Coordinates of C-alpha atoms in Angstrom, one line a residue:
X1251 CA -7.0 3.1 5.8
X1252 CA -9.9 1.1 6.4
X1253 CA -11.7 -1.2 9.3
X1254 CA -14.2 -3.9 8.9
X1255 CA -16.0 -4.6 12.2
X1256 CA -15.6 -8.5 12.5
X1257 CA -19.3 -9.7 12.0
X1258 CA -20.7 -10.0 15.5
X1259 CA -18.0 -8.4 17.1
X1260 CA 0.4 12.7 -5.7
X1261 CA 1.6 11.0 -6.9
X1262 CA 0.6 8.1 -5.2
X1263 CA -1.7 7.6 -2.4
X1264 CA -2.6 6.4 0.7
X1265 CA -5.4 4.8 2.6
X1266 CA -6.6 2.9 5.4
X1267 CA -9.6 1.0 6.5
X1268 CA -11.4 -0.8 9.1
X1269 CA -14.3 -3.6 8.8
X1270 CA -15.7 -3.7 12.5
X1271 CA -18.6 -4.5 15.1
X1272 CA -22.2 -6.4 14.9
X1273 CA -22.8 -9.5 17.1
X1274 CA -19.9 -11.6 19.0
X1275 CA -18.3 -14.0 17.1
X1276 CA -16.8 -17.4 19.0
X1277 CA -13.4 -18.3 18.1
X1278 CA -11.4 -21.4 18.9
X1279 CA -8.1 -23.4 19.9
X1280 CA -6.7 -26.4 20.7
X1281 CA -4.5 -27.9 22.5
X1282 CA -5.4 -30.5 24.9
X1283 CA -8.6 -28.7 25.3
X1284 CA -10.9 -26.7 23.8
X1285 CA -10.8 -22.7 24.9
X1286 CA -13.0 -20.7 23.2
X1287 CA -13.5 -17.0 23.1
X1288 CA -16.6 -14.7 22.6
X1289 CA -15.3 -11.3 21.1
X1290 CA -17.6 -8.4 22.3
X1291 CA -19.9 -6.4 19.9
X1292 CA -18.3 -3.3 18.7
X1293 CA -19.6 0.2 18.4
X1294 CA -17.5 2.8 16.6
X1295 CA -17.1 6.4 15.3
X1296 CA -14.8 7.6 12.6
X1297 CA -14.5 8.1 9.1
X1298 CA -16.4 7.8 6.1
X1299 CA -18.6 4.7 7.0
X1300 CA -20.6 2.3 5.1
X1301 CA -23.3 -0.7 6.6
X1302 CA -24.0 -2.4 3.2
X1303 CA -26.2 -5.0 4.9
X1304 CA -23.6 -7.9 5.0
X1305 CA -23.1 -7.7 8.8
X1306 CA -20.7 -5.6 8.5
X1307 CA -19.8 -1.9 9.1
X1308 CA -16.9 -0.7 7.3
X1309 CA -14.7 2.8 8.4
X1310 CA -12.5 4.4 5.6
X1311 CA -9.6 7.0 6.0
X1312 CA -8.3 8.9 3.3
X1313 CA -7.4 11.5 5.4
X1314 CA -5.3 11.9 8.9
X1315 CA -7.9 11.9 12.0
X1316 CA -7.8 12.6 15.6
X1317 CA -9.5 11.0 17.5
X1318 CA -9.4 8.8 14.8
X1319 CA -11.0 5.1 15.2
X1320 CA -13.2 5.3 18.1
X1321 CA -14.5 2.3 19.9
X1322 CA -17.4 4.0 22.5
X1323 CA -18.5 0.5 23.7
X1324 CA -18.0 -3.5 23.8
X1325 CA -21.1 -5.2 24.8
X1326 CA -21.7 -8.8 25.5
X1327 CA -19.0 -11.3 24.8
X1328 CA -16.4 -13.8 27.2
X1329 CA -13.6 -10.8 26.8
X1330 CA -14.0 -6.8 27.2
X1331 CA -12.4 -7.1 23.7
X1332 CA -13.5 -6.5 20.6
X1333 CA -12.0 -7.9 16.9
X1334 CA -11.3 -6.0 14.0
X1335 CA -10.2 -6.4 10.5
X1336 CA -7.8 -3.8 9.0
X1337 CA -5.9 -2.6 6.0
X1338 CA -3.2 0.4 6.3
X1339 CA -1.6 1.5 3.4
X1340 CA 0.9 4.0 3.3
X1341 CA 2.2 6.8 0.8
X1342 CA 4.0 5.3 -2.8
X1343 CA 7.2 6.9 -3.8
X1344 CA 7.9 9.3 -6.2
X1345 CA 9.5 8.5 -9.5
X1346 CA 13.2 9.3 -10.1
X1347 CA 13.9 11.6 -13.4
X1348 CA 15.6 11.5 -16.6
X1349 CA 14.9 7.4 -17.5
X1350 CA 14.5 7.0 -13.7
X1351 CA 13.4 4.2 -11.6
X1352 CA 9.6 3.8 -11.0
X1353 CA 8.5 4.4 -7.2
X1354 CA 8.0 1.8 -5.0
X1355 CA 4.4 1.5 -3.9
X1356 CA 3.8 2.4 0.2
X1357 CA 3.8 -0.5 2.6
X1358 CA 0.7 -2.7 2.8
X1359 CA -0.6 -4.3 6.2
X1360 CA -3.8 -6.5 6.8
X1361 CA -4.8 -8.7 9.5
X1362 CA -7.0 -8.8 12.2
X1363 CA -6.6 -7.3 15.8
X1364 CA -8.5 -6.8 19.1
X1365 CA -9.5 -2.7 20.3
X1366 CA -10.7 -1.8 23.6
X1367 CA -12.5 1.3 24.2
X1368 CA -10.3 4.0 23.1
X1369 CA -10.1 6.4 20.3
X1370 CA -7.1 5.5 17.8
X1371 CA -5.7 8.4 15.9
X1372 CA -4.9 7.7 12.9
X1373 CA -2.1 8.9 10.1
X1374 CA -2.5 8.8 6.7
X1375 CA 0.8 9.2 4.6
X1376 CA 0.8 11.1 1.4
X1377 CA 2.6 10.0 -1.7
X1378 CA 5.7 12.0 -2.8
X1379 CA 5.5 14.0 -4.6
X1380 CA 8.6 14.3 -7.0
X1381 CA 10.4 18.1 -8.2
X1382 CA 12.7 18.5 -11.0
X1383 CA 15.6 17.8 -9.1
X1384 CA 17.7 15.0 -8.4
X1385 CA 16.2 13.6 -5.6
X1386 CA 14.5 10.5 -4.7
X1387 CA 11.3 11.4 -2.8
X1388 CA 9.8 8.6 -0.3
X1389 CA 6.2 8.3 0.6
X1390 CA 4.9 8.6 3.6
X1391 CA 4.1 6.5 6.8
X1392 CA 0.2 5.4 7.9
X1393 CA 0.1 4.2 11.7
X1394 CA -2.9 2.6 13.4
X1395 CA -2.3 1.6 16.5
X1396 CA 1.4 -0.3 16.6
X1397 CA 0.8 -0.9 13.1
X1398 CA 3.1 1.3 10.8
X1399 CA 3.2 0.8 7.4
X1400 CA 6.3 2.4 5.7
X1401 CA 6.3 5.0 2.8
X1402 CA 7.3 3.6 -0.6
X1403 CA 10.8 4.4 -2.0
X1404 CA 11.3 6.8 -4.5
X1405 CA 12.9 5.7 -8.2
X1406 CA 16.3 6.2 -9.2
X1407 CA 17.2 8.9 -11.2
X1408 CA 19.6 9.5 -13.8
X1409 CA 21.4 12.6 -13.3
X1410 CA 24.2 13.2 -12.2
X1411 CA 24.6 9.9 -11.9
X1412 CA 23.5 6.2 -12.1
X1413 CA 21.9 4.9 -8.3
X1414 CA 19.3 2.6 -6.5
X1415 CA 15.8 3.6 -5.9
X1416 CA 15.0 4.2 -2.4
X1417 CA 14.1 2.0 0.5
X1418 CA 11.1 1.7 1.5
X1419 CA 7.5 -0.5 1.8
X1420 CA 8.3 -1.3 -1.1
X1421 CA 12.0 -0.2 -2.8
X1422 CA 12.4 2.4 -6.1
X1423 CA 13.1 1.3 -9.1
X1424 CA 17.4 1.7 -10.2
X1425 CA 19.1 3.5 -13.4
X1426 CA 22.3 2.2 -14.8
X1427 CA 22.7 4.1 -17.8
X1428 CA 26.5 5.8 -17.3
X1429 CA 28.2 2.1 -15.7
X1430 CA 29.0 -1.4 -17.1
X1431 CA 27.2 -2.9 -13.6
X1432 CA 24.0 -3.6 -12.8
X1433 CA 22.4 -1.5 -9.8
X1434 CA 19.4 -3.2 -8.0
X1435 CA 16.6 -1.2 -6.8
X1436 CA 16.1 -0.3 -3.4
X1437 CA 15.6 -2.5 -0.9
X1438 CA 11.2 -3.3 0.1
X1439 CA 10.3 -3.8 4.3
X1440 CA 9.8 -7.4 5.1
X1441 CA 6.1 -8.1 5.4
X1442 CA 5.0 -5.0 3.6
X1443 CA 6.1 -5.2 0.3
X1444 CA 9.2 -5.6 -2.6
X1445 CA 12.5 -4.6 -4.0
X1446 CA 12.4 -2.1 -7.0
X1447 CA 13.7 -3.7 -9.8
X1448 CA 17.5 -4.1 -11.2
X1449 CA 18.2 -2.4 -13.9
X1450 CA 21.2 -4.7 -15.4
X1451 CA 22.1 -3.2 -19.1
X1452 CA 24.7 -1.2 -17.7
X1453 CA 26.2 1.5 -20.6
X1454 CA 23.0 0.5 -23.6
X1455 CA 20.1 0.3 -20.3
X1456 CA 17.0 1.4 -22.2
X1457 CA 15.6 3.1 -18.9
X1458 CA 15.0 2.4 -15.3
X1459 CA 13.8 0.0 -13.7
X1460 CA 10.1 -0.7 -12.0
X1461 CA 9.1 0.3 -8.3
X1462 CA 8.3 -2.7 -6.0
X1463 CA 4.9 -3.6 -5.5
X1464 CA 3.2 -5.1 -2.2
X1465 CA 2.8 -8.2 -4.2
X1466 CA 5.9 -8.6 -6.4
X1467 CA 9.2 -6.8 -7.1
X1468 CA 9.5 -4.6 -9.4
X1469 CA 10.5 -5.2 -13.1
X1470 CA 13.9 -5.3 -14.4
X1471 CA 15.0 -3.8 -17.8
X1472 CA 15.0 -5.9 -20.3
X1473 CA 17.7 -7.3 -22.9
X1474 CA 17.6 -6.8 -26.4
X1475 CA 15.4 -7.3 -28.3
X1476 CA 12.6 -5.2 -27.5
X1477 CA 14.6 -3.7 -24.7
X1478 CA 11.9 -2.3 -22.8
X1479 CA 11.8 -0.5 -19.7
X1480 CA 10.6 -1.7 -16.5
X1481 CA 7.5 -2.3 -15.4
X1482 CA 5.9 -1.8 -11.1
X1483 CA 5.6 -5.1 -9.7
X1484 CA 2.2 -5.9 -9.4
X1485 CA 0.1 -4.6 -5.4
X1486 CA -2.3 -6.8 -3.4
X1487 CA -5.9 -7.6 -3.6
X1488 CA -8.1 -7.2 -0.7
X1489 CA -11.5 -9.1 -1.1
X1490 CA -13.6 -6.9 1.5
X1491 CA -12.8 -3.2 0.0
X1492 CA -16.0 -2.2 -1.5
X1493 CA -15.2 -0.8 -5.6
X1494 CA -15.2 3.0 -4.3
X1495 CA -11.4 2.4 -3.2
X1496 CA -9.2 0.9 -4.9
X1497 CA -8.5 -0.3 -8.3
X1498 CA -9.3 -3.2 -10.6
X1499 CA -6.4 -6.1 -11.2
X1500 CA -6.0 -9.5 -12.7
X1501 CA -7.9 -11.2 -9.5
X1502 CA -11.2 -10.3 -7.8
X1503 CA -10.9 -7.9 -5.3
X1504 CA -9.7 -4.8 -4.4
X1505 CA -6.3 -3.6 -5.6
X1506 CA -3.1 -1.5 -3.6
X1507 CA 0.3 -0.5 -3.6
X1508 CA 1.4 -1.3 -6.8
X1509 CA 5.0 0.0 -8.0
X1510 CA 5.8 2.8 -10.8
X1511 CA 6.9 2.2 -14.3
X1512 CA 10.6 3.2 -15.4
X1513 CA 11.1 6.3 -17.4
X1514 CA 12.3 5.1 -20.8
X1515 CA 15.5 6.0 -22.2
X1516 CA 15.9 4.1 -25.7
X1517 CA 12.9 2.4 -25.7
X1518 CA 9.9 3.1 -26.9
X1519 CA 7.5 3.3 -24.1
X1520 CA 8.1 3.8 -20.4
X1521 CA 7.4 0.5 -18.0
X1522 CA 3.5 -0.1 -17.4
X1523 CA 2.3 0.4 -13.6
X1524 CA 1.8 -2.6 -11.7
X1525 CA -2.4 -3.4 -10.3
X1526 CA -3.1 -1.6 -7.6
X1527 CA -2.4 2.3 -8.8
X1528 CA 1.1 2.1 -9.9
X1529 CA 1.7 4.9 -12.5
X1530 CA 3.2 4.5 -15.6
X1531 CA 6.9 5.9 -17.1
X1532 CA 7.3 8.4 -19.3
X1533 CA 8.4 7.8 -23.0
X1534 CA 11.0 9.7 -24.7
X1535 CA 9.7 12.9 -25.9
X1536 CA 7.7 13.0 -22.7
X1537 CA 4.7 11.7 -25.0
X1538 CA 3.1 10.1 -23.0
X1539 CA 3.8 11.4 -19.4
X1540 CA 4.8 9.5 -16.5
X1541 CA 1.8 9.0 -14.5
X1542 CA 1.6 9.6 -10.7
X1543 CA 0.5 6.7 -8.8
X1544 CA -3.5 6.6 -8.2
X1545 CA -5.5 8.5 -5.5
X1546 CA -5.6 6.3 -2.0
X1547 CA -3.8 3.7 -3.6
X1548 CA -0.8 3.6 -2.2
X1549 CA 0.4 3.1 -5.9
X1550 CA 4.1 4.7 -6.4
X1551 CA 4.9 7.4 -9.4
X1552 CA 5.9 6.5 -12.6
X1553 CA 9.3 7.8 -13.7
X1554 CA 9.8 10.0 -16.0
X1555 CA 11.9 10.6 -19.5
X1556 CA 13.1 14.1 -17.9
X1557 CA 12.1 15.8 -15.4
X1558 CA 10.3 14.1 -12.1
X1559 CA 7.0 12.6 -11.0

């Protein structure tokens, strides 16, 4: 998780941040008239912290913290308010087994908001993380303040039998290897992030399909020829996340929550992750691995050929 103080004012991972205080900063509407308001200057404790000399001071959590995000004073300004830029990420999902679904990627929420002087615990979700059983394992909710971003889904799996991913910030990736019908992935929260991708072959499906991403839904499998596997929908970039967090994507900017590869099956590589620390599925023969999503990503699991990740 992380903050930016306005200027003037495993498997998968988690994070939130914070860009806050330095002078006021005037903002304004229109109707009839003009209003204008003057946020107060923020002072605040918490976190791993960073003052890079751009007017900003930045407060990172990888961790859960109480108290959290503390504001210990507002000075100056129209308001006894200050304004704050955020990004909370929560926990990817695991990835299902045996050709299973990719994991979704945790929910992803930015925006701005105003803080008073309070301390703001904070929760950081961890990814799940998957076993060697048929189970689809969710991530895991972040919360600051009344924001909560939801866990990612976790892939589809195989055995004993053909199912959706999960629900979740973003949905799991589906297997449809023992029915004639496709089976869409699991279903991504509104705002946070996307479905997991269909897998539609039915009977001949080469493996799952991809994990959601905050950015896009997950891939379906693939017709012949070629008849790959799926790959994690692509995550979000955030411009103001120094390159400590995060990872690199097809934009400028910071990447998160992209969604797991599918676990191949028939084909001959598992699904690529999507940007923003989506892993990758496993190919048959377990050679390569599924990958778990990347640390404080937010990314979700890759599935696997057999067992879990």
């Amino acid at each position: 998780m992380a903050f930016k103080n306005i200027k003037g004012n495993v498997r998968s991972s988690n994070f939130l941040g914070f860009n806050v205080s330095g002078k006021g900063v005037q903002y304004h509407s229109s109707e009839f008239n003009e209003v204008s308001v003057n946020y107060a200057t923020i002072s605040a404790t918490g976190g791993t912290t960073a003052t890079p000399g751009d007017g900003y001071k930045y407060h990172f959590f990888t961790t859960s913290s109480t108290p959290g995000f503390e504001v210990t004073s507002l000075t100056g300004g129209s308001v006894n308010l200050g304004l704050v830029e955020y990004l909370v990420v929560a926990g990817g999902g695991a990835g299902g087994e045996q050709h299973g679904g990719g994991g979704g990627a945790g929910g992803l929420l930015t925006g701005t908001t105003t803080v008073t002087t309070t301390a703001y615990p904070i929760t950081v979700g961890a990814g799940g993380v998957g076993p060697t059983t048929d189970t689809m394992i969710p991530g895991n909710p972040s919360v600051f303040s009344s924001f909560v971003a939801v866990g990612g889904g976790g892939g589809g799996s195989y055995s004993p039998s053909s199912r959706s991913g999960g629900p979740g910030g973003s949905g799991g990736g589906s297997v449809a290897l023992d029915t004639p019908a496709p089976i869409a992935g699991g279903v991504g929260t509104s705002g946070q992030g996307f479905p997991g991708g269909t897998d539609a072959n039915g009977g001949s499906a080469p493996g799952g399909s991809g994990g959601g991403g905050a950015g896009a839904a997950g891939g379906d499998t693939a017709s012949p020829p070629g008849n790959p596997a799926g790959d994690g929908g692509i995550g979000k970039s955030i411009s103001w996340i120094p390159v400590s967090y995060g990872t690199s994507g097809p934009t400028p900017g910071r990447w998160f929550a992209g969604g797991g590869g599918g676990g191949a099956y028939t084909a001959p590589t598992g699904g690529a992750g999507g940007a923003g620390g989506g892993g990758s599925g496993g190919s048959p023969g377990g050679t390569p691995a599924a990958v778990a999503g990347g640390t404080n990503t937010g990314g979700g699991g890759g599935g696997s050929h057999t067992s879990e990740v």
